[in-house]
């Protein structure tokens, strides 16, 4: 992903042959990607929010009830305190 004239642009995606594209949505201020590999689903959202780029990655498997959410600041949404 790159920013050109204040707009997001999807340059490339390379997850390997095992992943299949489920959905791709590209708008000037938000890109949403969804991929599946067997029972694993990967969702990536990149957006421009108040002038900064916000990246959110969600990883979900059929075997678990929990999602692993990660954002660009390295924190996750778990309560591991």
PDB file of C-alpha atoms in Angstrom:
ATOM      1  CA  UNK A   1       0.000   0.000   0.000  1.00  0.00           C
ATOM      2  CA  UNK A   2       1.245   3.478  -0.773  1.00  0.00           C
ATOM      3  CA  UNK A   3      -0.147   6.987  -0.505  1.00  0.00           C
ATOM      4  CA  UNK A   4      -0.354   9.014  -3.724  1.00  0.00           C
ATOM      5  CA  UNK A   5      -1.710  12.567  -3.535  1.00  0.00           C
ATOM      6  CA  UNK A   6      -3.380  11.823  -0.200  1.00  0.00           C
ATOM      7  CA  UNK A   7      -5.111   8.673  -1.470  1.00  0.00           C
ATOM      8  CA  UNK A   8      -4.356   5.047  -0.637  1.00  0.00           C
ATOM      9  CA  UNK A   9      -3.218   2.838  -3.490  1.00  0.00           C
ATOM     10  CA  UNK A  10      -2.923  -0.951  -3.398  1.00  0.00           C
ATOM     11  CA  UNK A  11       0.430  -1.806  -4.953  1.00  0.00           C
ATOM     12  CA  UNK A  12       0.640  -5.568  -4.422  1.00  0.00           C
ATOM     13  CA  UNK A  13      -0.380  -8.496  -2.243  1.00  0.00           C
ATOM     14  CA  UNK A  14       1.749 -11.628  -1.930  1.00  0.00           C
ATOM     15  CA  UNK A  15       0.523 -14.202   0.584  1.00  0.00           C
ATOM     16  CA  UNK A  16       1.615 -17.306  -1.327  1.00  0.00           C
ATOM     17  CA  UNK A  17      -0.311 -19.891  -3.303  1.00  0.00           C
ATOM     18  CA  UNK A  18      -2.132 -21.405  -0.301  1.00  0.00           C
ATOM     19  CA  UNK A  19      -4.218 -18.248   0.258  1.00  0.00           C
ATOM     20  CA  UNK A  20      -7.255 -17.432  -1.867  1.00  0.00           C
ATOM     21  CA  UNK A  21      -8.783 -13.985  -2.213  1.00  0.00           C
ATOM     22  CA  UNK A  22     -12.270 -13.703  -0.745  1.00  0.00           C
ATOM     23  CA  UNK A  23     -12.830  -9.950  -1.061  1.00  0.00           C
ATOM     24  CA  UNK A  24     -10.910  -6.825  -1.995  1.00  0.00           C
ATOM     25  CA  UNK A  25     -12.301  -3.314  -1.588  1.00  0.00           C
ATOM     26  CA  UNK A  26     -10.203  -0.316  -2.593  1.00  0.00           C
ATOM     27  CA  UNK A  27     -11.375   3.238  -1.979  1.00  0.00           C
ATOM     28  CA  UNK A  28      -9.401   6.484  -1.863  1.00  0.00           C
ATOM     29  CA  UNK A  29      -9.152   6.445   1.953  1.00  0.00           C
ATOM     30  CA  UNK A  30      -9.643   2.763   2.837  1.00  0.00           C
ATOM     31  CA  UNK A  31      -8.464  -0.627   1.586  1.00  0.00           C
ATOM     32  CA  UNK A  32     -10.001  -3.864   2.874  1.00  0.00           C
ATOM     33  CA  UNK A  33      -8.568  -7.269   1.978  1.00  0.00           C
ATOM     34  CA  UNK A  34      -9.900 -10.682   2.973  1.00  0.00           C
ATOM     35  CA  UNK A  35      -8.115 -13.978   2.306  1.00  0.00           C
ATOM     36  CA  UNK A  36      -8.704 -17.625   3.265  1.00  0.00           C
ATOM     37  CA  UNK A  37      -6.348 -20.574   3.685  1.00  0.00           C
ATOM     38  CA  UNK A  38      -8.346 -23.679   4.583  1.00  0.00           C
ATOM     39  CA  UNK A  39      -9.954 -22.906   7.943  1.00  0.00           C
ATOM     40  CA  UNK A  40      -7.985 -19.699   8.489  1.00  0.00           C
ATOM     41  CA  UNK A  41      -9.258 -16.264   7.480  1.00  0.00           C
ATOM     42  CA  UNK A  42      -7.127 -13.128   7.283  1.00  0.00           C
ATOM     43  CA  UNK A  43      -8.642  -9.641   7.100  1.00  0.00           C
ATOM     44  CA  UNK A  44      -6.510  -6.557   6.552  1.00  0.00           C
ATOM     45  CA  UNK A  45      -7.853  -3.002   6.703  1.00  0.00           C
ATOM     46  CA  UNK A  46      -5.767   0.062   5.903  1.00  0.00           C
ATOM     47  CA  UNK A  47      -7.290   3.508   6.173  1.00  0.00           C
ATOM     48  CA  UNK A  48      -6.372   7.157   6.390  1.00  0.00           C
ATOM     49  CA  UNK A  49      -7.774   8.490   9.649  1.00  0.00           C
ATOM     50  CA  UNK A  50      -7.214  12.153  10.576  1.00  0.00           C
ATOM     51  CA  UNK A  51      -4.168  12.338   8.317  1.00  0.00           C
ATOM     52  CA  UNK A  52      -2.436   9.199   9.567  1.00  0.00           C
ATOM     53  CA  UNK A  53      -2.463   5.645   8.233  1.00  0.00           C
ATOM     54  CA  UNK A  54      -4.190   3.075  10.461  1.00  0.00           C
ATOM     55  CA  UNK A  55      -3.584  -0.641   9.813  1.00  0.00           C
ATOM     56  CA  UNK A  56      -5.702  -3.387  11.379  1.00  0.00           C
ATOM     57  CA  UNK A  57      -5.105  -7.120  10.896  1.00  0.00           C
ATOM     58  CA  UNK A  58      -7.566  -9.783  12.027  1.00  0.00           C
ATOM     59  CA  UNK A  59      -6.683 -13.480  11.993  1.00  0.00           C
ATOM     60  CA  UNK A  60      -9.415 -16.058  12.623  1.00  0.00           C
ATOM     61  CA  UNK A  61      -9.350 -19.850  12.581  1.00  0.00           C
ATOM     62  CA  UNK A  62     -12.257 -22.288  12.545  1.00  0.00           C
ATOM     63  CA  UNK A  63     -10.714 -24.088  15.539  1.00  0.00           C
ATOM     64  CA  UNK A  64     -10.940 -21.087  17.868  1.00  0.00           C
ATOM     65  CA  UNK A  65     -13.765 -18.896  19.073  1.00  0.00           C
ATOM     66  CA  UNK A  66     -11.396 -15.962  19.602  1.00  0.00           C
ATOM     67  CA  UNK A  67     -10.078 -13.510  17.034  1.00  0.00           C
ATOM     68  CA  UNK A  68      -6.548 -12.172  17.114  1.00  0.00           C
ATOM     69  CA  UNK A  69      -6.726  -8.473  16.353  1.00  0.00           C
ATOM     70  CA  UNK A  70      -3.563  -6.488  15.816  1.00  0.00           C
ATOM     71  CA  UNK A  71      -3.059  -2.898  14.814  1.00  0.00           C
ATOM     72  CA  UNK A  72      -0.087  -0.911  13.593  1.00  0.00           C
ATOM     73  CA  UNK A  73       1.101   0.086  17.059  1.00  0.00           C
ATOM     74  CA  UNK A  74       1.879  -3.505  18.054  1.00  0.00           C
ATOM     75  CA  UNK A  75      -0.902  -3.807  20.639  1.00  0.00           C
ATOM     76  CA  UNK A  76      -3.531  -6.459  20.420  1.00  0.00           C
ATOM     77  CA  UNK A  77      -7.050  -6.524  21.783  1.00  0.00           C
ATOM     78  CA  UNK A  78      -6.396  -9.356  24.245  1.00  0.00           C
ATOM     79  CA  UNK A  79      -6.551  -9.009  28.015  1.00  0.00           C
ATOM     80  CA  UNK A  80      -3.213 -10.622  28.898  1.00  0.00           C
ATOM     81  CA  UNK A  81      -2.545  -8.307  31.859  1.00  0.00           C
TER      82      UNK A  81
END
